[in-house]
């Protein structure tokens, strides 16, 4: 086996990645070594590299020089001596959400609520994330990475490495829909439906049998593409053209929607979120996955009287990842809508620029390592 690998590393905040040659790591007893085939480039990556230390000092970043890369897929090439059910050669997606494994939340089966919860190759959520970064300093912008065996999602042969590298955003949407109780016979509003998160929510809502989807966004051309996915089940509205609540109630017999998935990002005004909440029926549920950053002025008395729930949802767990892979294998989750734009590792700066010029959520920009396509 080779001794060295290429990795794109950030040496100084606010600069570009450099392509370095470093030693290939050895997996620990409960870990695996994955030969990375593809890694998605998320729209927020440049902000994390340049601004998160200033904007969100409470979110730990990996120590410099840092290997980033959130959504990695590839092949297992080595396993630790204590790993029992993962074999060399298996195709996998590495769920980057990593917890300590032993705190109260982890022991209760709630790893995302662990106070050490960390996105490998991205950022952490608490002071103990620094320990996780020390144990797992490798990520998807390297040719090889180590990861806990418990973080792997098996990828069927029918799912490409590029599509598997989109699982982070798909999983975020899937977990939100599950928390809201999405199922056949229900109606769902998706705000930001043409974006990376929002389009995933549309695809998963379709796969889960949701009867009617109300897709909200600003770009009419992209909205038309979204509606074309299932015109009998999807209605679209360009944000701001008419009152959202009136529009939704015109399709629901005056009731309002069962679920509101808010997938708009930090820069969106809170008025969009309030409109979505006000378009819910009695007992409706709003789940936020976009992280709109403006304070949200809620009428708590109204929420109480109408039994409206407002829920925050972060990422997804491995079990939910396994669900999605089985859905994709069965064909109920359609991944063919993505337009993959692949760049070699040494062209990562060009890949980051391509993210800024993508066709909404339909574009899937990935770093592809040598020999990965199949």
mmCIF file of C-alpha atoms in Angstrom:
data_model
loop_
_atom_site.group_PDB
_atom_site.id
_atom_site.type_symbol
_atom_site.label_atom_id
_atom_site.label_comp_id
_atom_site.label_asym_id
_atom_site.label_seq_id
_atom_site.Cartn_x
_atom_site.Cartn_y
_atom_site.Cartn_z
ATOM 1 C CA UNK A 1 0.000 0.000 0.000
ATOM 2 C CA UNK A 2 1.136 3.540 -0.687
ATOM 3 C CA UNK A 3 2.608 5.484 2.229
ATOM 4 C CA UNK A 4 1.650 9.019 1.199
ATOM 5 C CA UNK A 5 -1.480 10.702 -0.111
ATOM 6 C CA UNK A 6 -2.574 14.080 -1.421
ATOM 7 C CA UNK A 7 -4.742 16.299 0.752
ATOM 8 C CA UNK A 8 -6.128 19.795 0.263
ATOM 9 C CA UNK A 9 -5.300 21.652 3.483
ATOM 10 C CA UNK A 10 -6.059 25.122 4.804
ATOM 11 C CA UNK A 11 -2.973 26.585 6.494
ATOM 12 C CA UNK A 12 -4.260 30.091 7.242
ATOM 13 C CA UNK A 13 -7.824 31.334 7.728
ATOM 14 C CA UNK A 14 -8.994 33.368 4.746
ATOM 15 C CA UNK A 15 -6.596 31.802 2.245
ATOM 16 C CA UNK A 16 -6.993 29.022 -0.325
ATOM 17 C CA UNK A 17 -6.320 25.331 0.058
ATOM 18 C CA UNK A 18 -2.873 23.987 -0.744
ATOM 19 C CA UNK A 19 -2.328 20.483 -2.084
ATOM 20 C CA UNK A 20 0.035 18.738 0.341
ATOM 21 C CA UNK A 21 1.584 15.312 0.492
ATOM 22 C CA UNK A 22 1.031 13.704 3.897
ATOM 23 C CA UNK A 23 1.173 10.198 5.336
ATOM 24 C CA UNK A 24 -1.804 7.913 4.890
ATOM 25 C CA UNK A 25 -3.319 7.355 8.346
ATOM 26 C CA UNK A 26 -3.798 4.018 10.090
ATOM 27 C CA UNK A 27 -7.256 3.262 11.490
ATOM 28 C CA UNK A 28 -7.709 2.776 15.221
ATOM 29 C CA UNK A 29 -9.218 -0.411 16.694
ATOM 30 C CA UNK A 30 -12.828 0.710 16.148
ATOM 31 C CA UNK A 31 -12.177 2.706 12.977
ATOM 32 C CA UNK A 32 -11.917 2.171 9.250
ATOM 33 C CA UNK A 33 -9.746 3.642 6.522
ATOM 34 C CA UNK A 34 -11.731 4.845 3.514
ATOM 35 C CA UNK A 35 -10.246 5.556 0.099
ATOM 36 C CA UNK A 36 -12.257 8.631 -0.807
ATOM 37 C CA UNK A 37 -13.784 8.527 -4.276
ATOM 38 C CA UNK A 38 -15.955 11.654 -4.160
ATOM 39 C CA UNK A 39 -16.639 14.485 -1.747
ATOM 40 C CA UNK A 40 -19.373 17.051 -2.088
ATOM 41 C CA UNK A 41 -18.561 20.747 -1.883
ATOM 42 C CA UNK A 42 -21.221 22.472 0.123
ATOM 43 C CA UNK A 43 -22.339 26.021 -0.747
ATOM 44 C CA UNK A 44 -21.207 27.328 2.655
ATOM 45 C CA UNK A 45 -17.646 26.003 2.511
ATOM 46 C CA UNK A 46 -15.920 29.286 1.688
ATOM 47 C CA UNK A 47 -17.700 31.047 4.542
ATOM 48 C CA UNK A 48 -16.547 28.397 7.002
ATOM 49 C CA UNK A 49 -12.958 28.701 5.789
ATOM 50 C CA UNK A 50 -12.877 32.500 5.896
ATOM 51 C CA UNK A 51 -15.433 33.807 8.388
ATOM 52 C CA UNK A 52 -16.704 31.246 10.903
ATOM 53 C CA UNK A 53 -13.937 31.942 13.417
ATOM 54 C CA UNK A 54 -15.218 35.534 13.554
ATOM 55 C CA UNK A 55 -18.950 34.981 13.025
ATOM 56 C CA UNK A 56 -19.427 31.966 15.285
ATOM 57 C CA UNK A 57 -16.542 31.752 17.785
ATOM 58 C CA UNK A 58 -18.567 29.217 19.807
ATOM 59 C CA UNK A 59 -18.336 26.703 16.930
ATOM 60 C CA UNK A 60 -14.903 25.028 17.061
ATOM 61 C CA UNK A 61 -12.987 24.684 13.803
ATOM 62 C CA UNK A 62 -10.448 21.967 12.986
ATOM 63 C CA UNK A 63 -6.900 22.927 14.005
ATOM 64 C CA UNK A 64 -4.667 24.278 11.246
ATOM 65 C CA UNK A 65 -3.416 23.015 8.901
ATOM 66 C CA UNK A 66 -6.886 21.554 8.426
ATOM 67 C CA UNK A 67 -8.357 19.055 6.005
ATOM 68 C CA UNK A 68 -11.938 19.983 5.142
ATOM 69 C CA UNK A 69 -14.533 18.046 3.130
ATOM 70 C CA UNK A 70 -17.903 17.178 4.643
ATOM 71 C CA UNK A 71 -19.664 14.633 2.424
ATOM 72 C CA UNK A 72 -17.286 11.821 1.488
ATOM 73 C CA UNK A 73 -18.032 8.540 -0.252
ATOM 74 C CA UNK A 74 -15.605 5.808 -1.183
ATOM 75 C CA UNK A 75 -14.354 2.295 -0.497
ATOM 76 C CA UNK A 76 -13.229 0.725 2.757
ATOM 77 C CA UNK A 77 -9.583 -0.314 2.347
ATOM 78 C CA UNK A 78 -8.660 -1.229 5.938
ATOM 79 C CA UNK A 79 -10.498 -1.931 9.180
ATOM 80 C CA UNK A 80 -9.434 -1.783 12.816
ATOM 81 C CA UNK A 81 -8.968 -4.986 14.791
ATOM 82 C CA UNK A 82 -12.210 -4.494 16.766
ATOM 83 C CA UNK A 83 -14.395 -3.820 13.699
ATOM 84 C CA UNK A 84 -16.681 -6.795 13.095
ATOM 85 C CA UNK A 85 -19.376 -6.031 10.504
ATOM 86 C CA UNK A 86 -17.583 -3.824 7.982
ATOM 87 C CA UNK A 87 -15.429 -5.435 5.286
ATOM 88 C CA UNK A 88 -12.670 -4.222 3.021
ATOM 89 C CA UNK A 89 -14.104 -3.344 -0.379
ATOM 90 C CA UNK A 90 -17.486 -2.103 0.792
ATOM 91 C CA UNK A 91 -18.789 1.086 -0.811
ATOM 92 C CA UNK A 92 -19.706 3.592 1.879
ATOM 93 C CA UNK A 93 -20.784 7.120 2.685
ATOM 94 C CA UNK A 94 -19.062 8.574 5.750
ATOM 95 C CA UNK A 95 -21.569 10.394 7.925
ATOM 96 C CA UNK A 96 -19.367 13.221 9.242
ATOM 97 C CA UNK A 97 -21.512 13.761 12.334
ATOM 98 C CA UNK A 98 -19.346 12.294 15.101
ATOM 99 C CA UNK A 99 -20.111 12.104 18.815
ATOM 100 C CA UNK A 100 -18.143 10.961 21.856
ATOM 101 C CA UNK A 101 -20.082 7.715 22.226
ATOM 102 C CA UNK A 102 -20.231 7.689 26.032
ATOM 103 C CA UNK A 103 -22.050 10.800 27.332
ATOM 104 C CA UNK A 104 -25.672 10.798 28.498
ATOM 105 C CA UNK A 105 -27.015 11.773 25.044
ATOM 106 C CA UNK A 106 -24.952 9.105 23.267
ATOM 107 C CA UNK A 107 -25.982 6.401 25.746
ATOM 108 C CA UNK A 108 -29.616 7.396 25.199
ATOM 109 C CA UNK A 109 -29.288 6.941 21.441
ATOM 110 C CA UNK A 110 -29.227 10.676 20.696
ATOM 111 C CA UNK A 111 -25.722 11.244 19.291
ATOM 112 C CA UNK A 112 -26.620 14.548 17.639
ATOM 113 C CA UNK A 113 -27.332 15.972 21.121
ATOM 114 C CA UNK A 114 -23.842 15.027 22.353
ATOM 115 C CA UNK A 115 -21.946 18.062 23.639
ATOM 116 C CA UNK A 116 -18.958 16.921 21.580
ATOM 117 C CA UNK A 117 -20.941 16.536 18.354
ATOM 118 C CA UNK A 118 -18.701 17.432 15.435
ATOM 119 C CA UNK A 119 -18.829 17.534 11.657
ATOM 120 C CA UNK A 120 -15.564 15.987 10.477
ATOM 121 C CA UNK A 121 -14.050 18.217 7.824
ATOM 122 C CA UNK A 122 -16.239 21.175 8.743
ATOM 123 C CA UNK A 123 -16.851 22.468 12.295
ATOM 124 C CA UNK A 124 -17.988 21.354 15.746
ATOM 125 C CA UNK A 125 -20.775 22.309 18.123
ATOM 126 C CA UNK A 126 -19.167 22.365 21.564
ATOM 127 C CA UNK A 127 -15.851 22.692 23.415
ATOM 128 C CA UNK A 128 -15.245 18.939 23.342
ATOM 129 C CA UNK A 129 -15.292 19.017 19.536
ATOM 130 C CA UNK A 130 -11.591 19.829 19.770
ATOM 131 C CA UNK A 131 -10.982 16.311 21.081
ATOM 132 C CA UNK A 132 -12.922 14.804 18.185
ATOM 133 C CA UNK A 133 -10.855 16.778 15.664
ATOM 134 C CA UNK A 134 -7.690 15.457 17.313
ATOM 135 C CA UNK A 135 -8.899 11.861 17.018
ATOM 136 C CA UNK A 136 -10.189 12.280 13.437
ATOM 137 C CA UNK A 137 -8.216 15.004 11.616
ATOM 138 C CA UNK A 138 -8.903 13.603 8.118
ATOM 139 C CA UNK A 139 -11.824 14.365 5.817
ATOM 140 C CA UNK A 140 -13.107 14.235 2.268
ATOM 141 C CA UNK A 141 -10.621 16.597 0.635
ATOM 142 C CA UNK A 142 -7.937 13.935 1.092
ATOM 143 C CA UNK A 143 -7.361 10.711 -0.801
ATOM 144 C CA UNK A 144 -7.844 8.660 2.366
ATOM 145 C CA UNK A 145 -9.611 9.320 5.667
ATOM 146 C CA UNK A 146 -10.194 7.507 8.924
ATOM 147 C CA UNK A 147 -13.630 7.395 10.526
ATOM 148 C CA UNK A 148 -15.480 5.447 13.220
ATOM 149 C CA UNK A 149 -16.945 2.257 11.803
ATOM 150 C CA UNK A 150 -20.237 3.281 13.405
ATOM 151 C CA UNK A 151 -20.461 6.324 11.112
ATOM 152 C CA UNK A 152 -20.604 4.405 7.832
ATOM 153 C CA UNK A 153 -23.648 4.139 5.593
ATOM 154 C CA UNK A 154 -23.428 1.335 3.050
ATOM 155 C CA UNK A 155 -23.864 2.506 -0.551
ATOM 156 C CA UNK A 156 -25.542 0.131 -3.045
ATOM 157 C CA UNK A 157 -23.952 -0.400 -6.449
ATOM 158 C CA UNK A 158 -26.840 1.443 -8.114
ATOM 159 C CA UNK A 159 -25.893 4.716 -6.365
ATOM 160 C CA UNK A 160 -22.878 6.552 -7.790
ATOM 161 C CA UNK A 161 -20.143 7.998 -5.605
ATOM 162 C CA UNK A 162 -21.187 11.479 -6.771
ATOM 163 C CA UNK A 163 -24.796 10.949 -5.698
ATOM 164 C CA UNK A 164 -23.703 9.426 -2.393
ATOM 165 C CA UNK A 165 -21.684 12.592 -1.755
ATOM 166 C CA UNK A 166 -24.985 14.501 -1.679
ATOM 167 C CA UNK A 167 -26.296 12.554 1.316
ATOM 168 C CA UNK A 168 -25.563 15.296 3.855
ATOM 169 C CA UNK A 169 -28.143 17.688 2.488
ATOM 170 C CA UNK A 170 -30.580 14.913 1.617
ATOM 171 C CA UNK A 171 -30.273 13.480 5.111
ATOM 172 C CA UNK A 172 -30.853 16.855 6.733
ATOM 173 C CA UNK A 173 -34.117 17.158 4.838
ATOM 174 C CA UNK A 174 -35.118 13.557 5.545
ATOM 175 C CA UNK A 175 -34.609 13.895 9.287
ATOM 176 C CA UNK A 176 -36.671 17.099 9.325
ATOM 177 C CA UNK A 177 -39.543 15.448 7.458
ATOM 178 C CA UNK A 178 -39.446 12.498 9.848
ATOM 179 C CA UNK A 179 -39.572 14.780 12.882
ATOM 180 C CA UNK A 180 -42.616 16.452 11.355
ATOM 181 C CA UNK A 181 -44.330 13.112 10.743
ATOM 182 C CA UNK A 182 -44.425 13.401 6.942
ATOM 183 C CA UNK A 183 -46.408 10.618 5.296
ATOM 184 C CA UNK A 184 -48.993 9.851 2.654
ATOM 185 C CA UNK A 185 -52.071 12.073 2.761
ATOM 186 C CA UNK A 186 -50.233 15.095 4.151
ATOM 187 C CA UNK A 187 -49.303 18.471 2.672
ATOM 188 C CA UNK A 188 -45.898 20.112 3.023
ATOM 189 C CA UNK A 189 -44.661 23.663 2.396
ATOM 190 C CA UNK A 190 -40.971 23.828 1.462
ATOM 191 C CA UNK A 191 -39.446 27.315 1.542
ATOM 192 C CA UNK A 192 -36.223 27.600 -0.442
ATOM 193 C CA UNK A 193 -37.333 24.643 -2.562
ATOM 194 C CA UNK A 194 -34.888 25.286 -5.416
ATOM 195 C CA UNK A 195 -31.772 25.316 -3.210
ATOM 196 C CA UNK A 196 -29.491 22.484 -2.173
ATOM 197 C CA UNK A 197 -31.413 21.777 1.036
ATOM 198 C CA UNK A 198 -34.842 22.572 -0.326
ATOM 199 C CA UNK A 199 -34.618 20.400 -3.420
ATOM 200 C CA UNK A 200 -33.567 17.514 -1.207
ATOM 201 C CA UNK A 201 -36.678 18.113 0.896
ATOM 202 C CA UNK A 202 -38.826 17.982 -2.254
ATOM 203 C CA UNK A 203 -37.259 14.698 -3.386
ATOM 204 C CA UNK A 204 -37.609 13.093 0.049
ATOM 205 C CA UNK A 205 -41.190 14.312 0.489
ATOM 206 C CA UNK A 206 -42.048 12.673 -2.831
ATOM 207 C CA UNK A 207 -40.275 9.476 -1.785
ATOM 208 C CA UNK A 208 -42.127 9.413 1.557
ATOM 209 C CA UNK A 209 -45.526 9.623 -0.135
ATOM 210 C CA UNK A 210 -46.475 13.204 0.724
ATOM 211 C CA UNK A 211 -49.608 13.982 -1.258
ATOM 212 C CA UNK A 212 -49.106 17.690 -2.008
ATOM 213 C CA UNK A 213 -45.933 19.789 -1.913
ATOM 214 C CA UNK A 214 -46.022 23.589 -1.948
ATOM 215 C CA UNK A 215 -42.623 24.701 -3.252
ATOM 216 C CA UNK A 216 -41.631 28.305 -2.529
ATOM 217 C CA UNK A 217 -38.574 30.106 -3.950
ATOM 218 C CA UNK A 218 -37.649 33.200 -5.951
ATOM 219 C CA UNK A 219 -36.223 31.818 -9.196
ATOM 220 C CA UNK A 220 -39.181 31.040 -11.449
ATOM 221 C CA UNK A 221 -37.168 29.005 -13.966
ATOM 222 C CA UNK A 222 -35.854 26.739 -11.227
ATOM 223 C CA UNK A 223 -39.320 26.505 -9.702
ATOM 224 C CA UNK A 224 -40.630 25.269 -13.046
ATOM 225 C CA UNK A 225 -37.962 22.552 -12.996
ATOM 226 C CA UNK A 226 -39.028 21.562 -9.494
ATOM 227 C CA UNK A 227 -42.695 21.326 -10.495
ATOM 228 C CA UNK A 228 -41.785 19.185 -13.499
ATOM 229 C CA UNK A 229 -40.522 16.486 -11.103
ATOM 230 C CA UNK A 230 -44.135 15.596 -10.233
ATOM 231 C CA UNK A 231 -46.600 18.155 -11.622
ATOM 232 C CA UNK A 232 -49.609 16.327 -10.182
ATOM 233 C CA UNK A 233 -48.193 16.596 -6.648
ATOM 234 C CA UNK A 234 -46.146 19.822 -6.656
ATOM 235 C CA UNK A 235 -47.459 23.390 -6.743
ATOM 236 C CA UNK A 236 -44.993 26.290 -6.974
ATOM 237 C CA UNK A 237 -45.084 29.921 -5.922
ATOM 238 C CA UNK A 238 -42.515 32.646 -6.498
ATOM 239 C CA UNK A 239 -41.974 34.193 -3.072
ATOM 240 C CA UNK A 240 -43.695 37.533 -2.592
ATOM 241 C CA UNK A 241 -46.084 37.332 -5.540
ATOM 242 C CA UNK A 242 -49.128 36.614 -3.364
ATOM 243 C CA UNK A 243 -49.870 35.884 0.308
ATOM 244 C CA UNK A 244 -48.530 32.414 1.109
ATOM 245 C CA UNK A 245 -51.289 31.518 3.575
ATOM 246 C CA UNK A 246 -54.094 32.384 1.164
ATOM 247 C CA UNK A 247 -52.393 30.448 -1.630
ATOM 248 C CA UNK A 248 -51.863 27.290 0.449
ATOM 249 C CA UNK A 249 -55.402 27.377 1.877
ATOM 250 C CA UNK A 250 -56.834 27.622 -1.644
ATOM 251 C CA UNK A 251 -55.498 24.087 -2.237
ATOM 252 C CA UNK A 252 -56.348 22.647 1.186
ATOM 253 C CA UNK A 253 -60.000 23.524 1.643
ATOM 254 C CA UNK A 254 -59.090 26.448 3.859
ATOM 255 C CA UNK A 255 -57.198 24.319 6.393
ATOM 256 C CA UNK A 256 -53.551 25.145 5.706
ATOM 257 C CA UNK A 257 -50.599 22.766 5.364
ATOM 258 C CA UNK A 258 -49.668 19.967 7.758
ATOM 259 C CA UNK A 259 -45.920 20.682 7.661
ATOM 260 C CA UNK A 260 -43.629 23.614 6.907
ATOM 261 C CA UNK A 261 -39.966 22.871 6.131
ATOM 262 C CA UNK A 262 -37.949 26.089 6.319
ATOM 263 C CA UNK A 263 -34.829 25.561 4.198
ATOM 264 C CA UNK A 264 -33.832 29.184 3.576
ATOM 265 C CA UNK A 265 -30.358 30.230 4.716
ATOM 266 C CA UNK A 266 -29.015 32.654 7.322
ATOM 267 C CA UNK A 267 -29.392 35.735 5.115
ATOM 268 C CA UNK A 268 -33.136 35.344 4.513
ATOM 269 C CA UNK A 269 -35.585 37.720 6.256
ATOM 270 C CA UNK A 270 -37.658 36.309 9.087
ATOM 271 C CA UNK A 271 -40.827 37.396 7.273
ATOM 272 C CA UNK A 272 -40.533 34.301 5.041
ATOM 273 C CA UNK A 273 -40.480 32.014 8.067
ATOM 274 C CA UNK A 274 -43.422 33.770 9.691
ATOM 275 C CA UNK A 275 -45.465 33.444 6.496
ATOM 276 C CA UNK A 276 -44.818 29.717 6.458
ATOM 277 C CA UNK A 277 -45.846 29.294 10.088
ATOM 278 C CA UNK A 278 -49.023 31.279 9.469
ATOM 279 C CA UNK A 279 -49.867 29.004 6.527
ATOM 280 C CA UNK A 280 -50.042 25.910 8.765
ATOM 281 C CA UNK A 281 -53.278 24.285 9.855
ATOM 282 C CA UNK A 282 -54.169 23.742 13.503
ATOM 283 C CA UNK A 283 -51.684 21.226 14.914
ATOM 284 C CA UNK A 284 -49.185 21.923 12.121
ATOM 285 C CA UNK A 285 -45.414 21.596 12.521
ATOM 286 C CA UNK A 286 -42.642 23.880 11.329
ATOM 287 C CA UNK A 287 -39.107 22.429 11.124
ATOM 288 C CA UNK A 288 -36.134 24.703 10.488
ATOM 289 C CA UNK A 289 -33.091 23.300 8.684
ATOM 290 C CA UNK A 290 -31.816 26.399 6.864
ATOM 291 C CA UNK A 291 -30.612 28.362 9.883
ATOM 292 C CA UNK A 292 -32.245 31.716 9.154
ATOM 293 C CA UNK A 293 -30.272 34.017 11.465
ATOM 294 C CA UNK A 294 -32.670 36.897 12.122
ATOM 295 C CA UNK A 295 -34.536 36.738 15.457
ATOM 296 C CA UNK A 296 -37.979 35.224 14.914
ATOM 297 C CA UNK A 297 -40.795 37.143 16.660
ATOM 298 C CA UNK A 298 -43.342 34.461 17.504
ATOM 299 C CA UNK A 299 -46.842 34.968 18.880
ATOM 300 C CA UNK A 300 -46.655 32.331 21.585
ATOM 301 C CA UNK A 301 -50.332 32.697 22.537
ATOM 302 C CA UNK A 302 -51.339 31.926 18.947
ATOM 303 C CA UNK A 303 -48.968 28.947 18.770
ATOM 304 C CA UNK A 304 -50.491 27.622 21.976
ATOM 305 C CA UNK A 305 -54.092 28.110 20.854
ATOM 306 C CA UNK A 306 -53.487 26.518 17.444
ATOM 307 C CA UNK A 307 -51.062 23.875 18.785
ATOM 308 C CA UNK A 308 -48.380 24.876 16.283
ATOM 309 C CA UNK A 309 -44.947 23.302 16.858
ATOM 310 C CA UNK A 310 -41.675 25.010 15.920
ATOM 311 C CA UNK A 311 -38.778 22.528 15.737
ATOM 312 C CA UNK A 312 -35.061 22.866 15.036
ATOM 313 C CA UNK A 313 -33.433 19.919 13.280
ATOM 314 C CA UNK A 314 -29.691 19.368 12.829
ATOM 315 C CA UNK A 315 -28.301 16.818 10.362
ATOM 316 C CA UNK A 316 -29.300 13.130 10.455
ATOM 317 C CA UNK A 317 -28.104 9.879 11.970
ATOM 318 C CA UNK A 318 -26.659 6.747 10.362
ATOM 319 C CA UNK A 319 -29.959 4.870 10.574
ATOM 320 C CA UNK A 320 -31.617 7.610 8.538
ATOM 321 C CA UNK A 321 -28.742 7.405 6.068
ATOM 322 C CA UNK A 322 -29.353 3.679 5.679
ATOM 323 C CA UNK A 323 -33.055 4.415 5.065
ATOM 324 C CA UNK A 324 -32.227 6.774 2.228
ATOM 325 C CA UNK A 325 -29.790 4.383 0.564
ATOM 326 C CA UNK A 326 -32.436 1.665 0.571
ATOM 327 C CA UNK A 327 -34.975 4.139 -0.849
ATOM 328 C CA UNK A 328 -32.518 5.075 -3.603
ATOM 329 C CA UNK A 329 -31.816 1.415 -4.336
ATOM 330 C CA UNK A 330 -35.545 0.733 -4.632
ATOM 331 C CA UNK A 331 -36.050 3.755 -6.882
ATOM 332 C CA UNK A 332 -38.472 5.600 -4.597
ATOM 333 C CA UNK A 333 -35.825 8.267 -3.970
ATOM 334 C CA UNK A 334 -34.888 9.625 -7.401
ATOM 335 C CA UNK A 335 -31.255 10.787 -7.465
ATOM 336 C CA UNK A 336 -31.144 11.109 -11.257
ATOM 337 C CA UNK A 337 -32.170 14.786 -11.105
ATOM 338 C CA UNK A 338 -28.689 15.873 -10.000
ATOM 339 C CA UNK A 339 -26.259 17.311 -12.510
ATOM 340 C CA UNK A 340 -22.819 16.277 -11.288
ATOM 341 C CA UNK A 341 -19.890 18.637 -11.826
ATOM 342 C CA UNK A 342 -16.682 16.819 -10.923
ATOM 343 C CA UNK A 343 -13.271 18.378 -10.318
ATOM 344 C CA UNK A 344 -9.958 16.702 -9.484
ATOM 345 C CA UNK A 345 -8.476 17.503 -6.080
ATOM 346 C CA UNK A 346 -5.827 19.817 -7.487
ATOM 347 C CA UNK A 347 -8.623 21.914 -9.066
ATOM 348 C CA UNK A 348 -10.441 22.442 -5.781
ATOM 349 C CA UNK A 349 -10.297 26.237 -6.071
ATOM 350 C CA UNK A 350 -12.163 25.990 -9.373
ATOM 351 C CA UNK A 351 -14.686 23.666 -7.725
ATOM 352 C CA UNK A 352 -15.350 26.235 -5.008
ATOM 353 C CA UNK A 353 -16.023 28.846 -7.683
ATOM 354 C CA UNK A 354 -18.356 26.459 -9.506
ATOM 355 C CA UNK A 355 -20.481 26.181 -6.364
ATOM 356 C CA UNK A 356 -21.167 29.911 -6.611
ATOM 357 C CA UNK A 357 -22.462 29.485 -10.178
ATOM 358 C CA UNK A 358 -24.591 26.367 -9.729
ATOM 359 C CA UNK A 359 -28.130 25.889 -11.066
ATOM 360 C CA UNK A 360 -29.659 25.857 -7.612
ATOM 361 C CA UNK A 361 -29.977 22.484 -5.928
ATOM 362 C CA UNK A 362 -29.900 20.622 -9.219
ATOM 363 C CA UNK A 363 -26.127 21.145 -9.457
ATOM 364 C CA UNK A 364 -23.948 18.780 -7.440
ATOM 365 C CA UNK A 365 -20.327 19.963 -7.309
ATOM 366 C CA UNK A 366 -17.891 17.299 -6.119
ATOM 367 C CA UNK A 367 -14.198 16.607 -5.860
ATOM 368 C CA UNK A 368 -13.547 13.280 -7.586
ATOM 369 C CA UNK A 369 -10.375 11.427 -6.787
ATOM 370 C CA UNK A 370 -8.435 9.596 -9.480
ATOM 371 C CA UNK A 371 -10.124 6.516 -10.880
ATOM 372 C CA UNK A 372 -13.337 7.143 -8.974
ATOM 373 C CA UNK A 373 -15.988 7.237 -11.705
ATOM 374 C CA UNK A 374 -18.135 4.212 -12.233
#
